[in-house]
Amino acid sequence: MGADNFRTYPDGSKLEVRVDLQADANKECTSVLEIAAKNWQAVGLNVIINQVTPTAFADQWTAGTLTFRTNWEVGDGPDHLLYPSWVVPNETTVGRLYADLC
């Protein structure tokens, strides 16, 4: 833990978890994210909510410059572990499709 009570990497550098979402995400999505961020921060994870304009989001997701996304809740049980493209940019063509759907 650093002096700011947030977790650090072994070398002492800050550990930050950035969650990307489209700036026009619905209220349910942002409310759930705010609750999750508070809980994560309570255990020392420095969570940064990165809102991106919808037009830039698709391009950045496809390019792999975004890290972890939310825009709707993954309600498929463990399927998000089997198909991680819903939440991480590991397949650019699929990521483009998902980003365009949001």
Short mmCIF file of N, CA and C in Angstrom, two decimals:
data_model
loop_
_atom_site.label_atom_id
_atom_site.label_comp_id
_atom_site.label_asym_id
_atom_site.label_seq_id
_atom_site.Cartn_x
_atom_site.Cartn_y
_atom_site.Cartn_z
N MET A 1 0.84 -1.19 0.00
CA MET A 1 0.00 0.00 0.00
C MET A 1 0.88 1.24 0.00
N GLY A 2 0.45 2.20 -0.80
CA GLY A 2 1.18 3.46 -0.83
C GLY A 2 0.73 4.40 0.27
N ALA A 3 1.33 5.56 0.33
CA ALA A 3 0.99 6.57 1.33
C ALA A 3 -0.46 7.04 1.20
N ASP A 4 -1.02 6.90 -0.03
CA ASP A 4 -2.40 7.33 -0.26
C ASP A 4 -3.41 6.22 0.03
N ASN A 5 -2.95 5.11 0.62
CA ASN A 5 -3.76 3.94 0.98
C ASN A 5 -4.29 3.17 -0.22
N PHE A 6 -3.69 3.37 -1.39
CA PHE A 6 -4.03 2.57 -2.56
C PHE A 6 -2.90 1.59 -2.82
N ARG A 7 -3.24 0.49 -3.40
CA ARG A 7 -2.27 -0.57 -3.68
C ARG A 7 -1.23 -0.10 -4.70
N THR A 8 -0.05 -0.69 -4.58
CA THR A 8 1.03 -0.39 -5.51
C THR A 8 1.58 -1.69 -6.09
N TYR A 9 2.34 -1.54 -7.16
CA TYR A 9 3.08 -2.68 -7.71
C TYR A 9 4.27 -2.96 -6.78
N PRO A 10 4.89 -4.13 -6.91
CA PRO A 10 6.05 -4.44 -6.06
C PRO A 10 7.16 -3.39 -6.11
N ASP A 11 7.30 -2.69 -7.24
CA ASP A 11 8.35 -1.66 -7.33
C ASP A 11 7.94 -0.33 -6.71
N GLY A 12 6.72 -0.27 -6.16
CA GLY A 12 6.25 0.95 -5.50
C GLY A 12 5.45 1.88 -6.39
N SER A 13 5.39 1.60 -7.71
CA SER A 13 4.61 2.46 -8.60
C SER A 13 3.11 2.21 -8.38
N LYS A 14 2.32 3.21 -8.72
CA LYS A 14 0.88 3.15 -8.48
C LYS A 14 0.20 2.09 -9.33
N LEU A 15 -0.68 1.35 -8.70
CA LEU A 15 -1.54 0.40 -9.40
C LEU A 15 -2.88 1.10 -9.61
N GLU A 16 -3.25 1.28 -10.85
CA GLU A 16 -4.52 1.92 -11.17
C GLU A 16 -5.31 1.00 -12.09
N VAL A 17 -6.61 0.91 -11.84
CA VAL A 17 -7.50 0.12 -12.67
C VAL A 17 -8.39 1.11 -13.42
N ARG A 18 -8.22 1.16 -14.74
CA ARG A 18 -9.01 2.08 -15.56
C ARG A 18 -10.16 1.31 -16.19
N VAL A 19 -11.38 1.80 -15.98
CA VAL A 19 -12.57 1.21 -16.58
C VAL A 19 -13.07 2.18 -17.63
N ASP A 20 -13.14 1.70 -18.88
CA ASP A 20 -13.56 2.54 -20.00
C ASP A 20 -15.05 2.35 -20.27
N LEU A 21 -15.73 3.43 -20.57
CA LEU A 21 -17.12 3.34 -20.98
C LEU A 21 -17.46 4.52 -21.86
N GLN A 22 -18.48 4.31 -22.65
CA GLN A 22 -18.93 5.38 -23.53
C GLN A 22 -19.58 6.47 -22.68
N ALA A 23 -19.32 7.70 -23.03
CA ALA A 23 -19.81 8.83 -22.24
C ALA A 23 -21.34 8.90 -22.20
N ASP A 24 -22.00 8.26 -23.16
CA ASP A 24 -23.46 8.28 -23.16
C ASP A 24 -24.06 7.00 -22.57
N ALA A 25 -23.27 6.29 -21.77
CA ALA A 25 -23.76 5.06 -21.14
C ALA A 25 -25.00 5.35 -20.30
N ASN A 26 -25.88 4.37 -20.21
CA ASN A 26 -27.14 4.61 -19.49
C ASN A 26 -26.90 4.71 -17.97
N LYS A 27 -27.88 5.21 -17.28
CA LYS A 27 -27.79 5.47 -15.85
C LYS A 27 -27.54 4.19 -15.06
N GLU A 28 -28.14 3.08 -15.47
CA GLU A 28 -27.93 1.81 -14.77
C GLU A 28 -26.46 1.42 -14.80
N CYS A 29 -25.85 1.55 -15.96
CA CYS A 29 -24.44 1.20 -16.11
C CYS A 29 -23.57 2.08 -15.22
N THR A 30 -23.78 3.38 -15.26
CA THR A 30 -22.94 4.28 -14.48
C THR A 30 -23.17 4.11 -12.98
N SER A 31 -24.40 3.83 -12.59
CA SER A 31 -24.69 3.61 -11.17
C SER A 31 -24.00 2.36 -10.64
N VAL A 32 -24.06 1.28 -11.41
CA VAL A 32 -23.40 0.04 -11.01
C VAL A 32 -21.90 0.26 -10.93
N LEU A 33 -21.35 0.97 -11.90
CA LEU A 33 -19.91 1.23 -11.91
C LEU A 33 -19.49 2.08 -10.71
N GLU A 34 -20.28 3.07 -10.35
CA GLU A 34 -19.96 3.90 -9.20
C GLU A 34 -19.94 3.08 -7.91
N ILE A 35 -20.90 2.16 -7.76
CA ILE A 35 -20.94 1.29 -6.58
C ILE A 35 -19.70 0.38 -6.57
N ALA A 36 -19.41 -0.23 -7.72
CA ALA A 36 -18.24 -1.11 -7.81
C ALA A 36 -16.96 -0.34 -7.51
N ALA A 37 -16.82 0.85 -8.06
CA ALA A 37 -15.61 1.66 -7.84
C ALA A 37 -15.44 1.98 -6.36
N LYS A 38 -16.52 2.33 -5.68
CA LYS A 38 -16.44 2.61 -4.23
C LYS A 38 -15.96 1.38 -3.47
N ASN A 39 -16.52 0.23 -3.82
CA ASN A 39 -16.12 -1.01 -3.14
C ASN A 39 -14.67 -1.36 -3.42
N TRP A 40 -14.24 -1.21 -4.66
CA TRP A 40 -12.84 -1.49 -5.01
C TRP A 40 -11.90 -0.52 -4.29
N GLN A 41 -12.30 0.75 -4.24
CA GLN A 41 -11.46 1.74 -3.57
C GLN A 41 -11.37 1.45 -2.07
N ALA A 42 -12.44 0.91 -1.50
CA ALA A 42 -12.43 0.56 -0.08
C ALA A 42 -11.40 -0.51 0.26
N VAL A 43 -11.04 -1.34 -0.73
CA VAL A 43 -10.02 -2.36 -0.49
C VAL A 43 -8.68 -1.96 -1.10
N GLY A 44 -8.56 -0.70 -1.47
CA GLY A 44 -7.27 -0.17 -1.89
C GLY A 44 -6.98 -0.16 -3.38
N LEU A 45 -7.99 -0.43 -4.21
CA LEU A 45 -7.77 -0.35 -5.66
C LEU A 45 -8.14 1.04 -6.15
N ASN A 46 -7.21 1.72 -6.76
CA ASN A 46 -7.46 3.04 -7.31
C ASN A 46 -8.13 2.87 -8.67
N VAL A 47 -9.43 3.12 -8.71
CA VAL A 47 -10.23 2.93 -9.91
C VAL A 47 -10.43 4.26 -10.61
N ILE A 48 -10.13 4.28 -11.90
CA ILE A 48 -10.29 5.48 -12.72
C ILE A 48 -11.39 5.19 -13.74
N ILE A 49 -12.43 5.99 -13.71
CA ILE A 49 -13.51 5.84 -14.67
C ILE A 49 -13.21 6.75 -15.85
N ASN A 50 -13.02 6.13 -17.01
CA ASN A 50 -12.61 6.84 -18.22
C ASN A 50 -13.78 6.88 -19.21
N GLN A 51 -14.46 8.02 -19.27
CA GLN A 51 -15.57 8.17 -20.21
C GLN A 51 -15.03 8.67 -21.54
N VAL A 52 -15.42 7.96 -22.61
CA VAL A 52 -14.94 8.26 -23.95
C VAL A 52 -16.15 8.56 -24.83
N THR A 53 -16.01 9.55 -25.71
CA THR A 53 -17.12 9.86 -26.61
C THR A 53 -17.46 8.62 -27.44
N PRO A 54 -18.74 8.40 -27.74
CA PRO A 54 -19.14 7.20 -28.48
C PRO A 54 -18.42 7.03 -29.82
N THR A 55 -18.19 8.11 -30.53
CA THR A 55 -17.53 7.98 -31.83
C THR A 55 -16.07 7.57 -31.69
N ALA A 56 -15.40 8.06 -30.66
CA ALA A 56 -14.00 7.69 -30.44
C ALA A 56 -13.87 6.31 -29.80
N PHE A 57 -14.90 5.89 -29.06
CA PHE A 57 -14.82 4.62 -28.34
C PHE A 57 -14.58 3.44 -29.28
N ALA A 58 -15.35 3.35 -30.35
CA ALA A 58 -15.23 2.22 -31.28
C ALA A 58 -13.82 2.15 -31.87
N ASP A 59 -13.29 3.29 -32.29
CA ASP A 59 -11.95 3.30 -32.87
C ASP A 59 -10.89 2.92 -31.84
N GLN A 60 -11.00 3.44 -30.64
CA GLN A 60 -10.02 3.14 -29.60
C GLN A 60 -10.12 1.68 -29.15
N TRP A 61 -11.33 1.14 -29.08
CA TRP A 61 -11.51 -0.26 -28.71
C TRP A 61 -10.88 -1.17 -29.76
N THR A 62 -11.15 -0.87 -31.02
CA THR A 62 -10.60 -1.67 -32.11
C THR A 62 -9.08 -1.59 -32.15
N ALA A 63 -8.54 -0.42 -31.85
CA ALA A 63 -7.08 -0.23 -31.85
C ALA A 63 -6.41 -0.85 -30.62
N GLY A 64 -7.21 -1.26 -29.64
CA GLY A 64 -6.65 -1.86 -28.44
C GLY A 64 -6.10 -0.86 -27.45
N THR A 65 -6.51 0.40 -27.55
CA THR A 65 -5.98 1.41 -26.63
C THR A 65 -6.83 1.54 -25.37
N LEU A 66 -7.99 0.93 -25.35
CA LEU A 66 -8.79 0.88 -24.14
C LEU A 66 -8.44 -0.41 -23.40
N THR A 67 -8.67 -0.43 -22.10
CA THR A 67 -8.19 -1.57 -21.33
C THR A 67 -9.26 -2.52 -20.84
N PHE A 68 -10.34 -2.00 -20.35
CA PHE A 68 -11.37 -2.80 -19.72
C PHE A 68 -12.65 -2.01 -19.86
N ARG A 69 -13.70 -2.61 -20.36
CA ARG A 69 -14.89 -1.82 -20.65
C ARG A 69 -16.08 -2.24 -19.84
N THR A 70 -17.00 -1.32 -19.76
CA THR A 70 -18.33 -1.62 -19.27
C THR A 70 -19.28 -0.71 -20.01
N ASN A 71 -20.43 -1.21 -20.28
CA ASN A 71 -21.48 -0.42 -20.93
C ASN A 71 -22.84 -1.07 -20.70
N TRP A 72 -22.78 -2.30 -20.32
CA TRP A 72 -23.97 -3.03 -19.92
C TRP A 72 -23.46 -4.11 -18.99
N GLU A 73 -24.37 -4.76 -18.32
CA GLU A 73 -23.94 -5.76 -17.36
C GLU A 73 -23.84 -7.11 -18.05
N VAL A 74 -22.78 -7.86 -17.81
CA VAL A 74 -22.61 -9.19 -18.37
C VAL A 74 -23.45 -10.12 -17.51
N GLY A 75 -24.55 -10.61 -18.05
CA GLY A 75 -25.47 -11.44 -17.29
C GLY A 75 -25.48 -12.88 -17.74
N ASP A 76 -24.45 -13.32 -18.39
CA ASP A 76 -24.40 -14.67 -18.94
C ASP A 76 -23.67 -15.63 -18.02
N GLY A 77 -23.67 -15.36 -16.75
CA GLY A 77 -22.94 -16.23 -15.84
C GLY A 77 -21.47 -16.21 -16.17
N PRO A 78 -20.84 -17.38 -16.26
CA PRO A 78 -19.40 -17.40 -16.52
C PRO A 78 -19.02 -17.21 -17.99
N ASP A 79 -19.99 -16.97 -18.88
CA ASP A 79 -19.65 -16.84 -20.30
C ASP A 79 -18.70 -15.71 -20.60
N HIS A 80 -18.69 -14.65 -19.78
CA HIS A 80 -17.73 -13.55 -20.02
C HIS A 80 -16.30 -14.03 -19.82
N LEU A 81 -16.12 -15.14 -19.11
CA LEU A 81 -14.78 -15.71 -18.98
C LEU A 81 -14.43 -16.52 -20.22
N LEU A 82 -15.43 -17.13 -20.84
CA LEU A 82 -15.20 -17.90 -22.06
C LEU A 82 -15.10 -17.00 -23.28
N TYR A 83 -15.83 -15.91 -23.27
CA TYR A 83 -15.85 -14.97 -24.39
C TYR A 83 -15.45 -13.59 -23.87
N PRO A 84 -14.18 -13.38 -23.59
CA PRO A 84 -13.76 -12.13 -22.95
C PRO A 84 -13.89 -10.90 -23.83
N SER A 85 -14.18 -11.07 -25.12
CA SER A 85 -14.29 -9.91 -26.02
C SER A 85 -15.39 -8.95 -25.60
N TRP A 86 -16.29 -9.42 -24.75
CA TRP A 86 -17.31 -8.52 -24.23
C TRP A 86 -16.70 -7.44 -23.35
N VAL A 87 -15.59 -7.77 -22.67
CA VAL A 87 -15.04 -6.82 -21.70
C VAL A 87 -13.59 -6.40 -21.93
N VAL A 88 -12.83 -7.14 -22.74
CA VAL A 88 -11.45 -6.74 -23.03
C VAL A 88 -11.23 -6.76 -24.54
N PRO A 89 -10.40 -5.86 -25.07
CA PRO A 89 -10.24 -5.73 -26.53
C PRO A 89 -9.27 -6.77 -27.10
N ASN A 90 -9.69 -8.04 -27.13
CA ASN A 90 -8.79 -9.07 -27.63
C ASN A 90 -9.09 -9.51 -29.06
N GLU A 91 -10.23 -9.14 -29.60
CA GLU A 91 -10.57 -9.45 -31.00
C GLU A 91 -11.08 -8.17 -31.64
N THR A 92 -10.29 -7.60 -32.52
CA THR A 92 -10.64 -6.27 -33.03
C THR A 92 -11.93 -6.27 -33.85
N THR A 93 -12.18 -7.27 -34.67
CA THR A 93 -13.41 -7.24 -35.46
C THR A 93 -14.63 -7.44 -34.59
N VAL A 94 -14.54 -8.31 -33.60
CA VAL A 94 -15.65 -8.51 -32.67
C VAL A 94 -15.82 -7.28 -31.80
N GLY A 95 -14.70 -6.71 -31.35
CA GLY A 95 -14.76 -5.50 -30.53
C GLY A 95 -15.43 -4.36 -31.26
N ARG A 96 -15.16 -4.21 -32.55
CA ARG A 96 -15.80 -3.16 -33.35
C ARG A 96 -17.31 -3.39 -33.39
N LEU A 97 -17.73 -4.63 -33.59
CA LEU A 97 -19.15 -4.94 -33.63
C LEU A 97 -19.81 -4.60 -32.31
N TYR A 98 -19.21 -5.03 -31.18
CA TYR A 98 -19.79 -4.76 -29.87
C TYR A 98 -19.84 -3.26 -29.58
N ALA A 99 -18.78 -2.55 -29.93
CA ALA A 99 -18.74 -1.10 -29.69
C ALA A 99 -19.82 -0.40 -30.50
N ASP A 100 -20.04 -0.84 -31.72
CA ASP A 100 -21.06 -0.23 -32.56
C ASP A 100 -22.47 -0.50 -32.05
N LEU A 101 -22.66 -1.61 -31.35
CA LEU A 101 -23.97 -1.97 -30.83
C LEU A 101 -24.38 -1.11 -29.65
N CYS A 102 -23.42 -0.55 -28.94
CA CYS A 102 -23.70 0.18 -27.70
C CYS A 102 -24.16 1.59 -27.97
#
